[in-house]
Short mmCIF file of C-alpha atoms in Angstrom, two decimals:
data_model
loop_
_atom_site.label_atom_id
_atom_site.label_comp_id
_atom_site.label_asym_id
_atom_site.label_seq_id
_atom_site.Cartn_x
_atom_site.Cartn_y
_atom_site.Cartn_z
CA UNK A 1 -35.06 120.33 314.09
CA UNK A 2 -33.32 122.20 316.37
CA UNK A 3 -33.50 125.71 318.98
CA UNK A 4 -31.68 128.62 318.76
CA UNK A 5 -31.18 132.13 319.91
CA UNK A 6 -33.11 134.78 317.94
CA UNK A 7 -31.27 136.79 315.35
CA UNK A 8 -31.76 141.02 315.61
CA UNK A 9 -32.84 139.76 311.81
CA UNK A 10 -36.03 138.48 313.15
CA UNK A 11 -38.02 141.06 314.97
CA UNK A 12 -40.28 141.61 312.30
CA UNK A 13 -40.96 137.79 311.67
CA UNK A 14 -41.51 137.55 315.60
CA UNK A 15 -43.85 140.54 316.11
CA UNK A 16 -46.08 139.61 312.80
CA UNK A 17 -46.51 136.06 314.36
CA UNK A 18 -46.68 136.83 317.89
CA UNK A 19 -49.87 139.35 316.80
CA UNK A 20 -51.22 136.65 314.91
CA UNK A 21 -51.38 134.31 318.06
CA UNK A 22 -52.27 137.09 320.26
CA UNK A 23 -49.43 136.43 322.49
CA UNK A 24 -48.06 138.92 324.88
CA UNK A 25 -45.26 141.37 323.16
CA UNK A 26 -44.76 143.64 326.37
CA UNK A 27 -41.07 144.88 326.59
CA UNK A 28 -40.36 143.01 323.28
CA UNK A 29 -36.65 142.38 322.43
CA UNK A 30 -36.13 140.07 320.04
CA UNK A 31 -32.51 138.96 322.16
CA UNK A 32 -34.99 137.45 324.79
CA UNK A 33 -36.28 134.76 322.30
CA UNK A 34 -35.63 131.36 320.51
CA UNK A 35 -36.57 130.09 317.28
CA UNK A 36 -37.08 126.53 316.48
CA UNK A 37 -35.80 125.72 312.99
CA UNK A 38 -35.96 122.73 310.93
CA UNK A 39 -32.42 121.61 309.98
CA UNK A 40 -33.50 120.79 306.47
CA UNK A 41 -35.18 123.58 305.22
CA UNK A 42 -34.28 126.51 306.84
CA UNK A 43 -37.84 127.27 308.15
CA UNK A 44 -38.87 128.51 311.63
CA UNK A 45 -41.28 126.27 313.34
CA UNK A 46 -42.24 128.08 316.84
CA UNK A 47 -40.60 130.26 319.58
CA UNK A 48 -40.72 131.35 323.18
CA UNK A 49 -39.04 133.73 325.83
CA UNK A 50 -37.84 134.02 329.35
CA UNK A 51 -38.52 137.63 330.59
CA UNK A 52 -35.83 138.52 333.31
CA UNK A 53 -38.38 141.07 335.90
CA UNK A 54 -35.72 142.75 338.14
CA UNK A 55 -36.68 143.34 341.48
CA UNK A 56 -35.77 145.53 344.63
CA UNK A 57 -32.15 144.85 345.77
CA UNK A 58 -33.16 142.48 348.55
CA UNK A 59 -35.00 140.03 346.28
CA UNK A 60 -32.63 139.76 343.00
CA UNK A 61 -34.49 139.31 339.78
CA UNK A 62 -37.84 136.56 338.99
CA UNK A 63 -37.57 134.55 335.26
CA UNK A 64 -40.37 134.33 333.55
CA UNK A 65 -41.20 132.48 330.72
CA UNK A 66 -43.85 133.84 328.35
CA UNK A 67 -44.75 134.31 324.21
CA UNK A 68 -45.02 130.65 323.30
CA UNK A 69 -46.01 130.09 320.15
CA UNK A 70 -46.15 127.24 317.32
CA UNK A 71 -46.79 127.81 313.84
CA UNK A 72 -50.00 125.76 312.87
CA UNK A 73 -48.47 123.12 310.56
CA UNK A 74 -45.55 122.49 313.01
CA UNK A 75 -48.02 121.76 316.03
CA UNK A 76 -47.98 118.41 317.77
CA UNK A 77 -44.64 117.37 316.96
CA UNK A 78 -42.73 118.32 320.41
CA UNK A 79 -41.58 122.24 318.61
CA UNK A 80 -43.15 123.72 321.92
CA UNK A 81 -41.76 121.09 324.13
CA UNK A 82 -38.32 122.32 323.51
CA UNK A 83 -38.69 125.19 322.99
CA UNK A 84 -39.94 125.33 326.49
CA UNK A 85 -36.97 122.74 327.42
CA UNK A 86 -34.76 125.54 326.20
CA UNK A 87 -35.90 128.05 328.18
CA UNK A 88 -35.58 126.71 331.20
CA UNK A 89 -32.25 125.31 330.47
CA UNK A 90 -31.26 129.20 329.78
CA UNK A 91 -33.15 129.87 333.23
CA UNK A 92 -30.85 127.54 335.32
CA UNK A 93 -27.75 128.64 333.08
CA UNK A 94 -28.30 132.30 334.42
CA UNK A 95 -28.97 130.80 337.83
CA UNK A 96 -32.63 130.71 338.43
CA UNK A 97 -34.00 128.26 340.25
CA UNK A 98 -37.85 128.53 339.99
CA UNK A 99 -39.78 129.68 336.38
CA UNK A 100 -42.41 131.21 336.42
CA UNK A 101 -45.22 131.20 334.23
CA UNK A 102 -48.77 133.16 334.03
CA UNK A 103 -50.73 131.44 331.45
CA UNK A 104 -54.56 130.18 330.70
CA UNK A 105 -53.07 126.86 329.42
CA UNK A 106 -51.63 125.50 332.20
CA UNK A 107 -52.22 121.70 331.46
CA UNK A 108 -50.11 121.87 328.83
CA UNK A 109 -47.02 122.92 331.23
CA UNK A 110 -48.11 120.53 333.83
CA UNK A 111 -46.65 117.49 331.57
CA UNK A 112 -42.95 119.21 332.49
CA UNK A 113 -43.21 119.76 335.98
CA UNK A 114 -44.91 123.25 336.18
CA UNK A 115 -47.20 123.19 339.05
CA UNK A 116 -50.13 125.69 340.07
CA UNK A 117 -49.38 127.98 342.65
CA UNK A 118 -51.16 130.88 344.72
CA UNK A 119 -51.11 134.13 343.63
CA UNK A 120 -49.84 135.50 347.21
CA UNK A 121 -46.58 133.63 346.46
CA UNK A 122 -46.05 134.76 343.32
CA UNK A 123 -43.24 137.52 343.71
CA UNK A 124 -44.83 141.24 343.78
CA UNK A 125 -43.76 142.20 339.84
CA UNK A 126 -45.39 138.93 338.67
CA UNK A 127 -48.89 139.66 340.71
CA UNK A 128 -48.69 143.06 338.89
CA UNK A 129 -47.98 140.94 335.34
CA UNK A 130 -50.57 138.69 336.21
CA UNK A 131 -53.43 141.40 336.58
CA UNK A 132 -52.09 142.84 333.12
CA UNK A 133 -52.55 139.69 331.28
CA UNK A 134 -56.15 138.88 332.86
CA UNK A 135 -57.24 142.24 331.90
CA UNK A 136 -55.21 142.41 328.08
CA UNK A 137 -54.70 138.89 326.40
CA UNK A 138 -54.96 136.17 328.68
CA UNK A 139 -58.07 136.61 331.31
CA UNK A 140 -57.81 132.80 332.47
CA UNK A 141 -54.23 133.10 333.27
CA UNK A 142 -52.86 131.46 336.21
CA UNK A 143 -49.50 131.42 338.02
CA UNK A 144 -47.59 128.50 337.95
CA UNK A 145 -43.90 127.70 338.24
CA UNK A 146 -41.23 125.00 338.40
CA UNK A 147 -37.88 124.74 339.90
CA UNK A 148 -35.05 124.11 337.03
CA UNK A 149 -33.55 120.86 338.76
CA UNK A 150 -37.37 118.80 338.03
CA UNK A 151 -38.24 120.00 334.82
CA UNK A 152 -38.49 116.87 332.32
CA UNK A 153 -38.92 116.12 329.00
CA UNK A 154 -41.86 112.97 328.34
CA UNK A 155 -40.20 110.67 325.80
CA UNK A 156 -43.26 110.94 323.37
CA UNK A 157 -42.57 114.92 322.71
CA UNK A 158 -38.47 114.28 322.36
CA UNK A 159 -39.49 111.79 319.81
CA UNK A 160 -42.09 113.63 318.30
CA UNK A 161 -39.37 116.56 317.85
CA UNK A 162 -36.63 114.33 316.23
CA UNK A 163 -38.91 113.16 313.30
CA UNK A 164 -40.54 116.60 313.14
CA UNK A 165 -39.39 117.69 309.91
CA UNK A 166 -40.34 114.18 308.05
CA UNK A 167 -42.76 114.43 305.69
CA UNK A 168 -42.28 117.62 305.41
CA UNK A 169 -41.91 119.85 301.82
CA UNK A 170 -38.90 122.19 301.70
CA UNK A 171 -39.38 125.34 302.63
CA UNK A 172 -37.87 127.94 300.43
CA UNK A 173 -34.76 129.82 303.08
CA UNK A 174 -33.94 132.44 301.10
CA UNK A 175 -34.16 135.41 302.67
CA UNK A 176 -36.34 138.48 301.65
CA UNK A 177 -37.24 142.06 302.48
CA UNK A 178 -40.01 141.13 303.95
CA UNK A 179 -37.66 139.17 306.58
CA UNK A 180 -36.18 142.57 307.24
CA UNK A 181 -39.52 144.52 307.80
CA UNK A 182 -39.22 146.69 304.39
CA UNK A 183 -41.76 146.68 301.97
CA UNK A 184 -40.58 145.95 298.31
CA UNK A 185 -43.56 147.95 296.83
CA UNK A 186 -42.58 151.05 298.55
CA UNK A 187 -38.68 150.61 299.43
CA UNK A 188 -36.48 153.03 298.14
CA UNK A 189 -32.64 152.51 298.11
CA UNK A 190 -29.67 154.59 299.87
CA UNK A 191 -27.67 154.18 296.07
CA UNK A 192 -29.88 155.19 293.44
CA UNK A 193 -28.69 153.99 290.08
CA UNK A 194 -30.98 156.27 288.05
CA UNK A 195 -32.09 152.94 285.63
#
């Protein structure tokens, strides 16, 4: 199992399941996301994304990571741990030093590091996000947020991660139309051979 940078490829597969999971799709591009993959089979697992909110010119830019989400059968094996572990890696590598997060499930960060904090500290475009989400998708959502240098990993979820994919069937990585977003019922094709 391993985490990697979403492929242009894989917009389609990304919107279906973020839909699915009724996770938040504003300002979707698919460049802002990972995939976690099992090694064996080809087949994606989970993903997540940092959201980079620039700001006026005295304040910089705020990271926020958002759009977590685990396929079913992949759940409780550590695929959302590192996801989450690569995310804020990719945070610190473009030189932020807090995350944020708005979220309703805010235990489930709390095992890295994340920590609750007041709204009045969140910076202004994140109180603005943080209305949005209570009144769309996510009305429990609260802020929290952890600076890069004490995010950790508990050993039971890096575990869980590196035995992920045993036990597992192989998944069939061939790739289809579907994969691309066309429709093989109704596709038509640029070179029509006439047969």
């Amino acid at each position: 199992m391993y985490v990697r940078d979403a492929k242009n490829r894989e917009e389609v597969w990304l919107l279906d399941h973020i839909e699915s999971m009724g996770l938040d799709e504003t300002a979707f591009r698919s460049r802002d996301y990972v995939i976690a993959i099992d090694e064996e089979s080809g087949e994606k697992a989970g993903f997540g994304r940092i959201r980079i909110h620039k700001t006026d010119a005295d304040s910089g830019a705020v990271c926020e990571l958002t759009s977590i989400g685990v396929l079913e059968r992949w759940r409780g094996q550590g695929v959302g741990a590192h996801i989450v572990e690569r995310l804020v890696e990719y945070a610190s590598d473009e030189g932020f030093e807090t995350v944020y997060v708005l979220t309703g499930d805010g235990a489930y960060l709390a095992q890295f590091g994340f920590q609750r904090i007041e709204e009045a500290d969140l910076p202004a475009v994140l109180q603005d996000r943080l209305a949005d989400k209570r009144e769309g998708i996510d009305p429990d959502a609260v802020p929290l947020a952890i600076d890069v240098a004490e995010f950790r990993m508990p050993d039971r979820l890096r575990e869980a991660f590196k035995h992920a994919p045993e036990g597992r069937d192989e998944a069939d990585d061939t790739e289809s139309p579907e994969d691309f977003g066309i429709d093989p019922d109704s596709a038509t094709y640029k070179y029509d051979t006439g047969q």
